[in-house]
Short mmCIF file of C-alpha atoms in Angstrom, two decimals:
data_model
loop_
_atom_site.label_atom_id
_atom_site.label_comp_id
_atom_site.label_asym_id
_atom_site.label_seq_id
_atom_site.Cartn_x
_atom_site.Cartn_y
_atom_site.Cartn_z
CA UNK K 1 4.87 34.63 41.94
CA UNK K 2 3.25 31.29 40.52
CA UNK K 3 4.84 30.06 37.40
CA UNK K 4 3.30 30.59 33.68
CA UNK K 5 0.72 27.30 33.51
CA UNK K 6 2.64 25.34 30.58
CA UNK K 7 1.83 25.46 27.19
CA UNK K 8 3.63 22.88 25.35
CA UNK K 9 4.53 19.09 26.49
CA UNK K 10 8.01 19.42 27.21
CA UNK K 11 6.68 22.38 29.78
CA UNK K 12 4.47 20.15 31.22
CA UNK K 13 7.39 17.65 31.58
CA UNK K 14 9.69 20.00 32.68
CA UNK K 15 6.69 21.21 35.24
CA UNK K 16 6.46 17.45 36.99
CA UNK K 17 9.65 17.83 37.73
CA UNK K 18 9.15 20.83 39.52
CA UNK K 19 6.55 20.07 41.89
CA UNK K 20 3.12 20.31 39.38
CA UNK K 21 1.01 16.89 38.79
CA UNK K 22 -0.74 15.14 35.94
CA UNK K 23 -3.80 15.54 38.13
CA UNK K 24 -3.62 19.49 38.35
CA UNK K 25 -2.85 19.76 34.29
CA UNK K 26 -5.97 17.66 33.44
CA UNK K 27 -7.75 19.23 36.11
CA UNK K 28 -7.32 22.78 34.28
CA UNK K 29 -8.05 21.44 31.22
CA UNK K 30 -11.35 19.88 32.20
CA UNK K 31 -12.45 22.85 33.97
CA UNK K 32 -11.54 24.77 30.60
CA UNK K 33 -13.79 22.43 28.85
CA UNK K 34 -16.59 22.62 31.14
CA UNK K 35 -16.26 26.47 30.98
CA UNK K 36 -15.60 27.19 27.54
CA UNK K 37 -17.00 24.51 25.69
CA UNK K 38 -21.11 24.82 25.05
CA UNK K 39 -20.05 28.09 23.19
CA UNK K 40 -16.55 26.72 21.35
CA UNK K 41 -18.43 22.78 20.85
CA UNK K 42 -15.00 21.64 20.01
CA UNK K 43 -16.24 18.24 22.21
CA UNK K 44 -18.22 15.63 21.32
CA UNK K 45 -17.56 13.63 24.24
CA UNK K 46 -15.52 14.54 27.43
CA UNK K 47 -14.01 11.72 29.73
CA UNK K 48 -13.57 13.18 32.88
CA UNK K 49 -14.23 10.12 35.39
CA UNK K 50 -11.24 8.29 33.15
CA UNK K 51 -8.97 11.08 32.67
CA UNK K 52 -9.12 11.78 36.11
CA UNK K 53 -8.74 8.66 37.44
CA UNK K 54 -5.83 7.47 34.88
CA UNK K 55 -3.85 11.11 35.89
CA UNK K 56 -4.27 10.22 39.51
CA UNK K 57 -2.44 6.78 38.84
CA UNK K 58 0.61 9.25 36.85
CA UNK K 59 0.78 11.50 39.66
CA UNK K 60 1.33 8.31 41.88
CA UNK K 61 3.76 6.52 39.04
CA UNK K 62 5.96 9.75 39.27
CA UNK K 63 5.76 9.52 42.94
CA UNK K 64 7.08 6.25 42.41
CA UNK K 65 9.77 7.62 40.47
CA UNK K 66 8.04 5.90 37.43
CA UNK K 67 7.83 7.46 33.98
CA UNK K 68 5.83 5.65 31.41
CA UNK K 69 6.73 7.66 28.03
CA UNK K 70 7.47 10.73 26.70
CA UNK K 71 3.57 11.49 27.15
CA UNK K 72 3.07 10.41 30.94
CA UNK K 73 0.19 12.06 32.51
CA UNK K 74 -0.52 14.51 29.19
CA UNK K 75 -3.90 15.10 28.04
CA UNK K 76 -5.10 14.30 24.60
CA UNK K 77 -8.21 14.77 22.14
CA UNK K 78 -8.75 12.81 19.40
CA UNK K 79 -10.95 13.98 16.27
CA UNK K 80 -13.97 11.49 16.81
CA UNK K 81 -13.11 9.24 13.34
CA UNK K 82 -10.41 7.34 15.56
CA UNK K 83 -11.65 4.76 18.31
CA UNK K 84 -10.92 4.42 21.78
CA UNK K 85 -11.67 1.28 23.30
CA UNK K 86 -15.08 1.44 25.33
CA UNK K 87 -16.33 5.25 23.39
CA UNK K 88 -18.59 5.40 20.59
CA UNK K 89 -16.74 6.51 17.03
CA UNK K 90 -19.59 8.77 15.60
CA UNK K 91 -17.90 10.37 12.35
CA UNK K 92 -19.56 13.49 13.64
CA UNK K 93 -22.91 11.78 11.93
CA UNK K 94 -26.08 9.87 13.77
CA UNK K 95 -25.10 6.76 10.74
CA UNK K 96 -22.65 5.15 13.50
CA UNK K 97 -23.37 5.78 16.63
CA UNK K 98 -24.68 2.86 18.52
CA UNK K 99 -21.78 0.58 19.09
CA UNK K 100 -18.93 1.23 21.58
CA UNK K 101 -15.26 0.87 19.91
CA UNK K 102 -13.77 -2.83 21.17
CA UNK K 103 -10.17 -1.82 21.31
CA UNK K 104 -8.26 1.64 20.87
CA UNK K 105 -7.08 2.50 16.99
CA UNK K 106 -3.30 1.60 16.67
CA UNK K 107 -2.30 5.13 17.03
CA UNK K 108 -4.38 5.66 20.36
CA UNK K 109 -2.79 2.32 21.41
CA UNK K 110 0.18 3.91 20.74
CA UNK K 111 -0.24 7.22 22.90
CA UNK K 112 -1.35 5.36 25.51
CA UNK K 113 1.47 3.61 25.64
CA UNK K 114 3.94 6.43 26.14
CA UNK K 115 1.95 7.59 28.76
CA UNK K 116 -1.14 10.02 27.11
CA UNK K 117 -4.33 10.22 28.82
CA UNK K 118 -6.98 10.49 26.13
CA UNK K 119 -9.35 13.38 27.23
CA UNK K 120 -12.10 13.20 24.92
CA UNK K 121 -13.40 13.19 21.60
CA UNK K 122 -13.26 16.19 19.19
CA UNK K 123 -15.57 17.65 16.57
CA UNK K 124 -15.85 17.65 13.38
CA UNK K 125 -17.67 18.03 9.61
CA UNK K 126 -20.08 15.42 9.04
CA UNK K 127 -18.07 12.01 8.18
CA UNK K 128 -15.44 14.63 6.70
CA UNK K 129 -17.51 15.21 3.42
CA UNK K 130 -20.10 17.52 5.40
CA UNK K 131 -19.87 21.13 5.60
CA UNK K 132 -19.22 23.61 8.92
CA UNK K 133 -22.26 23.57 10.08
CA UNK K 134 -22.46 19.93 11.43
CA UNK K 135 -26.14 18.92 11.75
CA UNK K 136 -25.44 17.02 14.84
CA UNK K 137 -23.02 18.82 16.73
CA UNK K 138 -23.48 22.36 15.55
CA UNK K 139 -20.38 24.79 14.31
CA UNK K 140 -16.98 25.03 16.02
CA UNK K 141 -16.11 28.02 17.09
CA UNK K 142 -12.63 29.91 16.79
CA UNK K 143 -11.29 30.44 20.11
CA UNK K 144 -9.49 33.34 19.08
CA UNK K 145 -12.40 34.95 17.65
CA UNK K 146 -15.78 33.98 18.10
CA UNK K 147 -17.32 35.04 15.03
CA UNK K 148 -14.85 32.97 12.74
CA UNK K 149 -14.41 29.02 12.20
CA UNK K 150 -11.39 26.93 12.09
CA UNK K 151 -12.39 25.38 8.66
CA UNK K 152 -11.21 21.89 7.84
CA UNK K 153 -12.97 18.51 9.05
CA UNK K 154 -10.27 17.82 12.18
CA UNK K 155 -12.37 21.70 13.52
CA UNK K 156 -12.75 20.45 17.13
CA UNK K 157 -9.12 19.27 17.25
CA UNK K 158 -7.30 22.29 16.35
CA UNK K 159 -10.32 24.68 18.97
CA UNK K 160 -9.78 22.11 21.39
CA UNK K 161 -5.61 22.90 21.30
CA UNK K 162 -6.11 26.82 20.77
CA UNK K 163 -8.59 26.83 23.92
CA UNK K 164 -6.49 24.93 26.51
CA UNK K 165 -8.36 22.05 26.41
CA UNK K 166 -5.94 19.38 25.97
CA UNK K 167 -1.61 19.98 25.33
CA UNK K 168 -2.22 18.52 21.11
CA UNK K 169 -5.04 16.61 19.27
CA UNK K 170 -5.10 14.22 16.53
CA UNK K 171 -6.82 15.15 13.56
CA UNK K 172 -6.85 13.15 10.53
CA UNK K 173 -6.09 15.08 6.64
CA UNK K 174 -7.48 13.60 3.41
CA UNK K 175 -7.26 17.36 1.89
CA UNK K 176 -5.02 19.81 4.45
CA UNK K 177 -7.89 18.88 7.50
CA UNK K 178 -5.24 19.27 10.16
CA UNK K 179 -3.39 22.00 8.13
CA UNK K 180 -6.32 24.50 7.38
CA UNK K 181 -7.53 23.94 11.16
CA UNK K 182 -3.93 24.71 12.22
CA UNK K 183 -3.49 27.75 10.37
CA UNK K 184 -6.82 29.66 11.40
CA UNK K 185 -5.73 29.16 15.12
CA UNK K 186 -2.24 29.45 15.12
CA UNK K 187 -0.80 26.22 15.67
CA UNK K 188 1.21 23.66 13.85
CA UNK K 189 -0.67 20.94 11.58
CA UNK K 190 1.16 17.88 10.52
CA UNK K 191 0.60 15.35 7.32
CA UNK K 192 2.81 12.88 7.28
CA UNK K 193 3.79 10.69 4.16
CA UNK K 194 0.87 8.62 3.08
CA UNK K 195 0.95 5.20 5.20
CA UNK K 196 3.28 5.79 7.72
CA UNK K 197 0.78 5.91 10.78
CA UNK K 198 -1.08 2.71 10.91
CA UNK K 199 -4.71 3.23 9.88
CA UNK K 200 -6.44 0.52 12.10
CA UNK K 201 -9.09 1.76 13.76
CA UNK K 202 -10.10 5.13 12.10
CA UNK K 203 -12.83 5.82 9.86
CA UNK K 204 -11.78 6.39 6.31
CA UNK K 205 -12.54 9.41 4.09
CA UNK K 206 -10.53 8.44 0.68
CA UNK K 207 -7.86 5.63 2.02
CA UNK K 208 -5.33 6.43 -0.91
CA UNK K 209 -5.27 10.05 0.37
CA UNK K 210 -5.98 9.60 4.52
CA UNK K 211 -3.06 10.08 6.95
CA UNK K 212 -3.45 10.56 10.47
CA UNK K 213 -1.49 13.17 12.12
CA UNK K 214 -1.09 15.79 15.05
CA UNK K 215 -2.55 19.41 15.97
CA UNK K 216 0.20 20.56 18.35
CA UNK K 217 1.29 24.17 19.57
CA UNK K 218 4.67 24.02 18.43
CA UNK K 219 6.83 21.88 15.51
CA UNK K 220 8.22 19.64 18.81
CA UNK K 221 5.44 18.75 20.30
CA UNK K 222 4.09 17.18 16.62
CA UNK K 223 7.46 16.02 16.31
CA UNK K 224 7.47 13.73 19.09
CA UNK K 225 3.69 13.22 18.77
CA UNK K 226 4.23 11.40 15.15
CA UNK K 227 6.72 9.36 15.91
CA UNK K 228 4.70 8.28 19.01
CA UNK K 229 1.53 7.56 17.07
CA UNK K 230 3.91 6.01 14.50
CA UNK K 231 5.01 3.50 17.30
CA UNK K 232 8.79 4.06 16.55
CA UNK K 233 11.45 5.76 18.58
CA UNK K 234 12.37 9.33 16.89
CA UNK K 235 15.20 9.45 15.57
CA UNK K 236 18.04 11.86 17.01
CA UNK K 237 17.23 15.28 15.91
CA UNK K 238 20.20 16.99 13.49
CA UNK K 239 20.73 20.51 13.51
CA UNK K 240 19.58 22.13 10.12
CA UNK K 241 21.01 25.85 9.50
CA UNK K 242 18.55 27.97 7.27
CA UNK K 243 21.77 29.06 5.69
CA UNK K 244 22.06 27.27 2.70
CA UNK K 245 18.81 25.69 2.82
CA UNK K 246 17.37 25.39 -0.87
CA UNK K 247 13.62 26.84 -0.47
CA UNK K 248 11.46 25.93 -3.38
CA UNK K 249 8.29 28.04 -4.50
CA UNK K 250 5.55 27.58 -6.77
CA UNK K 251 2.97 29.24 -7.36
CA UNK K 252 1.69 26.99 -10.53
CA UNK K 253 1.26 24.04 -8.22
CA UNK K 254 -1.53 25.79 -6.36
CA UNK K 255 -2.61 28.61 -8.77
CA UNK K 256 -5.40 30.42 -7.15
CA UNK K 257 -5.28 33.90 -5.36
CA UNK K 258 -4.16 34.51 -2.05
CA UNK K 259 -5.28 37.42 0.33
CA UNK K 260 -2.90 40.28 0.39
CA UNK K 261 -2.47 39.77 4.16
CA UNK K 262 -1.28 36.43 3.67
CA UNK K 263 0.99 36.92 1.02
CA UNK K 264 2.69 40.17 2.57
CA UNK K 265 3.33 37.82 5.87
CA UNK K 266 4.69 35.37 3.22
CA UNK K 267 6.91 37.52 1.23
CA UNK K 268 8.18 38.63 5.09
CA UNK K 269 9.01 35.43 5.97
CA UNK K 270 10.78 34.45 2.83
CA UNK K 271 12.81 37.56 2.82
CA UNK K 272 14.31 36.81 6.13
CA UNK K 273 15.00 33.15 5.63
CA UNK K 274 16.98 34.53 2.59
CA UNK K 275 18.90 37.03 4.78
CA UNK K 276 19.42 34.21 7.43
CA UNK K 277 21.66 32.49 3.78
CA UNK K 278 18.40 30.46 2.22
CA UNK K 279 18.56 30.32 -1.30
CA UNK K 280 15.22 30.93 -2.98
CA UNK K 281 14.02 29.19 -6.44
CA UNK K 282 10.54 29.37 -7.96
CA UNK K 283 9.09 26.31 -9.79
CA UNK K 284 7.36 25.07 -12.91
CA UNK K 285 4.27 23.10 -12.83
CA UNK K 286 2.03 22.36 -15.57
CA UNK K 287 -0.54 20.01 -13.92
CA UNK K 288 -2.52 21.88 -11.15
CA UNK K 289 -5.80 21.99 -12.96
CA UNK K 290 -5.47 17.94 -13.65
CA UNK K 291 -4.24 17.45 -10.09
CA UNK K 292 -7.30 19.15 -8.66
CA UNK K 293 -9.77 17.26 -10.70
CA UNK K 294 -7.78 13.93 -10.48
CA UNK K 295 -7.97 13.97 -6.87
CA UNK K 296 -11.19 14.76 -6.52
CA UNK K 297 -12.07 12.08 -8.50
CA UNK K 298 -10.03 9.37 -6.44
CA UNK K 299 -11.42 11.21 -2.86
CA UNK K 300 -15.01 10.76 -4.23
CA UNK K 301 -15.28 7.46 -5.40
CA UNK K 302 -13.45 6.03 -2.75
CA UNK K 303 -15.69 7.62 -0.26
CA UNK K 304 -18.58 6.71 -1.87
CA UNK K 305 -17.39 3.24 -2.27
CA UNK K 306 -17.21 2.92 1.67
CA UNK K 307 -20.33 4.79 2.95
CA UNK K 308 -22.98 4.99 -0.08
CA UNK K 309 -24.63 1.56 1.28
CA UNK K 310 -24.87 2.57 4.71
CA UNK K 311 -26.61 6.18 4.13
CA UNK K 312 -28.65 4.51 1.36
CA UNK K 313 -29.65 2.21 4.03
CA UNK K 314 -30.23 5.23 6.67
CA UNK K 315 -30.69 8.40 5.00
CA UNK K 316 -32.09 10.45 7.98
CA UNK K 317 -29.17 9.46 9.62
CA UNK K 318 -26.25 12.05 7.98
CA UNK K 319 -26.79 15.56 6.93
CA UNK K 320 -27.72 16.69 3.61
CA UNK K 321 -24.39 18.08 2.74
CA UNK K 322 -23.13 14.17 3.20
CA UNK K 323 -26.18 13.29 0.99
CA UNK K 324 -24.97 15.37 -1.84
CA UNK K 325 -21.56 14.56 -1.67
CA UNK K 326 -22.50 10.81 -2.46
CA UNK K 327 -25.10 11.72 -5.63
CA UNK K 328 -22.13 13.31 -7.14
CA UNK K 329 -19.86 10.43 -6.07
CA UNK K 330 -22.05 7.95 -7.60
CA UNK K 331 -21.40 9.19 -10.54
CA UNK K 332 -17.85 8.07 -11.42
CA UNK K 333 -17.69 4.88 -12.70
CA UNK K 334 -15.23 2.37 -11.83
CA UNK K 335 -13.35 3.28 -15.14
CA UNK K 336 -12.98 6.92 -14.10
CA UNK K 337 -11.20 6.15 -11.11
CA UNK K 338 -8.77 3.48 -12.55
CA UNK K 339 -7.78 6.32 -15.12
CA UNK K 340 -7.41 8.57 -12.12
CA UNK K 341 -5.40 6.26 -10.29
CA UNK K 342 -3.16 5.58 -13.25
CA UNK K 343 -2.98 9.55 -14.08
CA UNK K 344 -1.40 10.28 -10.40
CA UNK K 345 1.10 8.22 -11.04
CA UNK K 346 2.40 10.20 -13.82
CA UNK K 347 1.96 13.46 -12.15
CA UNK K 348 3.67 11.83 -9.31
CA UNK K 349 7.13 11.49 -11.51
CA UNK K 350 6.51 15.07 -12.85
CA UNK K 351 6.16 16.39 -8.89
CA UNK K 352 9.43 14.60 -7.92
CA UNK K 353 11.00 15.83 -10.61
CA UNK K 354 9.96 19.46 -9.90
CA UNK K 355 11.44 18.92 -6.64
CA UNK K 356 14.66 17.76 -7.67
CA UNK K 357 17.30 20.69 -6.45
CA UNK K 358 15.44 21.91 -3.37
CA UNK K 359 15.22 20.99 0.26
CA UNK K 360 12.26 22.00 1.05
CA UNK K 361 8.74 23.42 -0.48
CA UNK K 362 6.85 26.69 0.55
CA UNK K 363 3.70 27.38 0.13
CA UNK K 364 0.38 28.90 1.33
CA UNK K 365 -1.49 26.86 3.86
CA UNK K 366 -4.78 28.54 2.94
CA UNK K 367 -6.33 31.53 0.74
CA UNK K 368 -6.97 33.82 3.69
CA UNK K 369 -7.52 34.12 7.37
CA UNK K 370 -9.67 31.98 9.28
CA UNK K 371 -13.10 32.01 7.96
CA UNK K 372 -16.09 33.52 9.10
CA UNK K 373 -18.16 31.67 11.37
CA UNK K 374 -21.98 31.81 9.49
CA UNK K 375 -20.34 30.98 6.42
CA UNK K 376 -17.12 29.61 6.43
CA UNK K 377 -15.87 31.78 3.88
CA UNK K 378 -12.43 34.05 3.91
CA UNK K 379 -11.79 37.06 1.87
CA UNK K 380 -9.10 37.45 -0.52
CA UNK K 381 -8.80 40.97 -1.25
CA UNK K 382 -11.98 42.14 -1.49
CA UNK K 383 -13.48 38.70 -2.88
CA UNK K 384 -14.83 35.83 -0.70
CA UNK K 385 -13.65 32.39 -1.28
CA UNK K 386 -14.95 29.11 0.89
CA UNK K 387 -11.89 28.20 3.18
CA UNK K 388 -12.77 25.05 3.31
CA UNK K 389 -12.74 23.86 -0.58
CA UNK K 390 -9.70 25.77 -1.16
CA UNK K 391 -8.06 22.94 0.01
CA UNK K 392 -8.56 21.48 -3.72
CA UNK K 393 -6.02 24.10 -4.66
CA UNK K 394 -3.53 24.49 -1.48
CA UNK K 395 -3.63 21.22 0.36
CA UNK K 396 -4.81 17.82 -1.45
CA UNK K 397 -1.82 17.88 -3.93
CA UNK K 398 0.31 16.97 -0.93
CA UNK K 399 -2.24 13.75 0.14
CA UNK K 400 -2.27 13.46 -3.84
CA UNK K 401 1.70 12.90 -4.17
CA UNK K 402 1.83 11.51 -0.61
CA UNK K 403 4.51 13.71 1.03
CA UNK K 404 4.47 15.07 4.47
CA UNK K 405 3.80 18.74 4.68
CA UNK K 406 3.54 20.64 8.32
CA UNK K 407 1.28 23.97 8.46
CA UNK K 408 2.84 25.87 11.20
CA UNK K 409 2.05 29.71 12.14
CA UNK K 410 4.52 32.60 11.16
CA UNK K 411 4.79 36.41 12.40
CA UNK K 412 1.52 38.84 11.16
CA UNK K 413 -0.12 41.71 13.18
CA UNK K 414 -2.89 41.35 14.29
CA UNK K 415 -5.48 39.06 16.43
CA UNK K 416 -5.41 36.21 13.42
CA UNK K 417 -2.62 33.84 12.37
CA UNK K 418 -0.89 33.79 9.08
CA UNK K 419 0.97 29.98 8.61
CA UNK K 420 2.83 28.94 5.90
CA UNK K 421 3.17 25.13 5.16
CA UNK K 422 6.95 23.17 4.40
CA UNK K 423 6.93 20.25 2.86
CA UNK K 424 9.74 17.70 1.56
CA UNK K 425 10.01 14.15 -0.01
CA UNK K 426 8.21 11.11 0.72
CA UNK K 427 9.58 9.60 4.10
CA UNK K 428 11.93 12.04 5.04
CA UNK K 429 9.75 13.47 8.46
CA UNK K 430 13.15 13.79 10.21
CA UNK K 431 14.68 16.50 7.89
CA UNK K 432 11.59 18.22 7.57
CA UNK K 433 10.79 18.60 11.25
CA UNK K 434 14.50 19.65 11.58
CA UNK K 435 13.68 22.37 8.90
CA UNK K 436 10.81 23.58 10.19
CA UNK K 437 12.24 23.65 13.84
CA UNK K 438 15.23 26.31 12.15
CA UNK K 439 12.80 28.14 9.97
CA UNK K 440 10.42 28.28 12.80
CA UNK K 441 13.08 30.49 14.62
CA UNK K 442 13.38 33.45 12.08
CA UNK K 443 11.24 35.51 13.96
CA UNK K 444 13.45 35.82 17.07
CA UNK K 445 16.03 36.54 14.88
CA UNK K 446 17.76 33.35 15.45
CA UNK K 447 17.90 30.80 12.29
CA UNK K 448 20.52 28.48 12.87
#
């Protein structure tokens, strides 16, 4: 009997070793692509004559007995807002799309270097301020149900993972972009603290909020996929126990309704984490209200800052969702965002201090399950909410206080994913992949 086709990268690893080649893994992923992808549009652009070339010189390199990187011979999307030398960087939008990128972003650099073979380029909402339905490119499609979305701006990064088309895909996440993608299809979304991947080379949304980060299948794929991008060697992974672990909650910082589905899955997940030993607190938090409207103040002029000249200069040339997201833009002043500016840094000092006494921070990834496909909106009890702009009250605070925060799926029946999202200090990726590797475990029964 042939052996399962591998999922994850260290399966593909392990599967080189065993006889299976770069050139038959990007093979079945192009032919996925080419089969799936006019309904799922998760591509932009597809690079078969390159991938297939650069997987024919792995196959020979591990012939060789040659192994470039952790990534040798994997394929890899990248959410079209990140350049690859010789491809055009559209933004999802017709405003920059006639000149070829010169050299690959510094995190593409980086992937290449450990041996990824860059596949194509994914989907996404209109220069990240546009809605679902991207005038251009069209809607993305859920591949595990056709009649829902995968919400967010990095859409065609998180389809093209869910439908086989590539092993992970980098996404970028301004507001929860490669979280709320992540959690309507299953997989794990990773924000890392604020600067830590170098942002040459990718288009900005809101540069005080923008991190770049990985759509993955499981927490060690995105593990070794940061660190990659990050251009540093991980560091040794410790063993974390969930016994013990201190598992913050807080349900002010957020403080908007989540679907009954979700939160049972939730309340599940906590309650074995606490029979595995965790110790759970719950949180105060005065400032979610100013947090929202602080950010969006900061995402908005900074945005507008960047692109208002060029639409103004070509306003066929982006949708009008873009159009009206830069009239309301243009109406903070300069003043209103150096208050903002200086207001985040007080709510920063309240967050950390909130977080004092924990080790890690749960919380809902998104108000329900992935949204519907015509309108991109997700019920929450017998309400509909967008799933999109939630992400003012589940996601941004973590862009808005800078700490990385990984989306990853846990046990709900059904066809559709619940996640749950951990999150810990600034710079402290390490532990929190750790964490999230033990936690991750609970449903086999195994949490240490």
């Amino acid at each position: 009997m042939a052996k399962p086709f591998p999922q994850t990268i260290a399966e593909a690893q392990g599967s080189f070793l065993e006889g299976l080649s770069p050139l038959d893994i990007v093979t079945a992923c192009l032919d996925r692509i080419q089969e799936r992808n006019d309904k799922l549009g998760a591509m932009i652009f597809v690079a078969r004559c390159d991938a297939l070339e650069e997987a024919q010189e792995a196959e020979a390199a591990i012939r060789a007995g040659k192994r470039i990187g952790p990534l040798h011979g994997i394929p890899v999307a990248v959410k079209d807002v990140i350049d690859v030398r010789g491809w055009q960087t559209t933004g999802g939008s017709r405003l920059f799309d006639e000149n070829d990128a010169l050299s690959d972003a510094s995190c593409v650099a980086n992937l290449r270097s450990a041996g990824a073979i860059i596949i194509g380029k994914t989907n996404l909402h209109e220069l990240t301020a546009g809605n679902h339905d991207n005038p251009w490119y069209g809607k993305v499609v859920n591949p595990l149900d056709q009649v829902r979305g995968t919400g967010g701006t990095s859409s065609g990064s998180a389809a093209a993972v869910a439908a086989g088309f590539c092993f992970a895909a980098i996404g970028t996440d301004t507001g929860g972009s490669n979280r709320s993608t992540a959690a309507a299809t299953g997989l794990v979304g990773f924000k890392p603290t604020n600067g830590v991947i170098d942002p040459t080379g990718t288009m900005p949304t809101a540069p005080t909020f923008d991190t770049i980060g990985p759509i993955a299948r499981n927490v060690a794929d995105a593990r070794l996929l940061h660190y990659v991008m990050a251009g540093i060697d991980p560091p040794e992974a410790k063993s974390v126990s969930v016994a013990g672990m201190r598992i913050g909650l807080c349900p002010k910082l957020y403080a908007a309704a989540v679907d009954p589905a979700i939160a049972t899955a939730h309340d599940a997940f906590l309650a074995s984490a606490q029979r595995a030993g965790a110790q759970i607190q719950v949180l105060p938090f005065q400032f979610a209200r100013e947090v929202r409207e602080t950010g969006l103040t900061i995402l908005m002029y900074e945005f507008t800052v960047h692109y208002g000249q060029f639409v103004e200069a070509n306003p066929e040339r982006v949708g009008a969702a873009v159009r009206d997201f830069l009239s309301n833009g243009a109406s903070i002043s300069a003043a209103a965002y150096q208050s903002a500016l200086a207001s985040r840094a007080q709510m920063q000092s309240e967050f950390e201090r909130m977080s004092l006494g924990i080790d890690v921070l749960a919380t809902p990834v998104v108000p329900g399950l992935a949204p519907r496909l015509s309108d991109e909106l997700t019920a929450v009890g017998e309400d509909f909410v967008p799933y999109g702009l939630a992400g003012g009250h589940f996601r941004r605070w973590a862009n808005f206080f800078g700490v990385p925060t990984l989306a990853m799926p846990i046990p709900m029946p059904g066809a559709l994913p619940a996640s749950i999202q951990i999150t810990t200090p600034k710079n402290s990726e390490s532990y929190l992949f750790s964490a999230c590797e033990a936690l991750s475990r609970l449903e086999t029964g195994s949490a240490n």
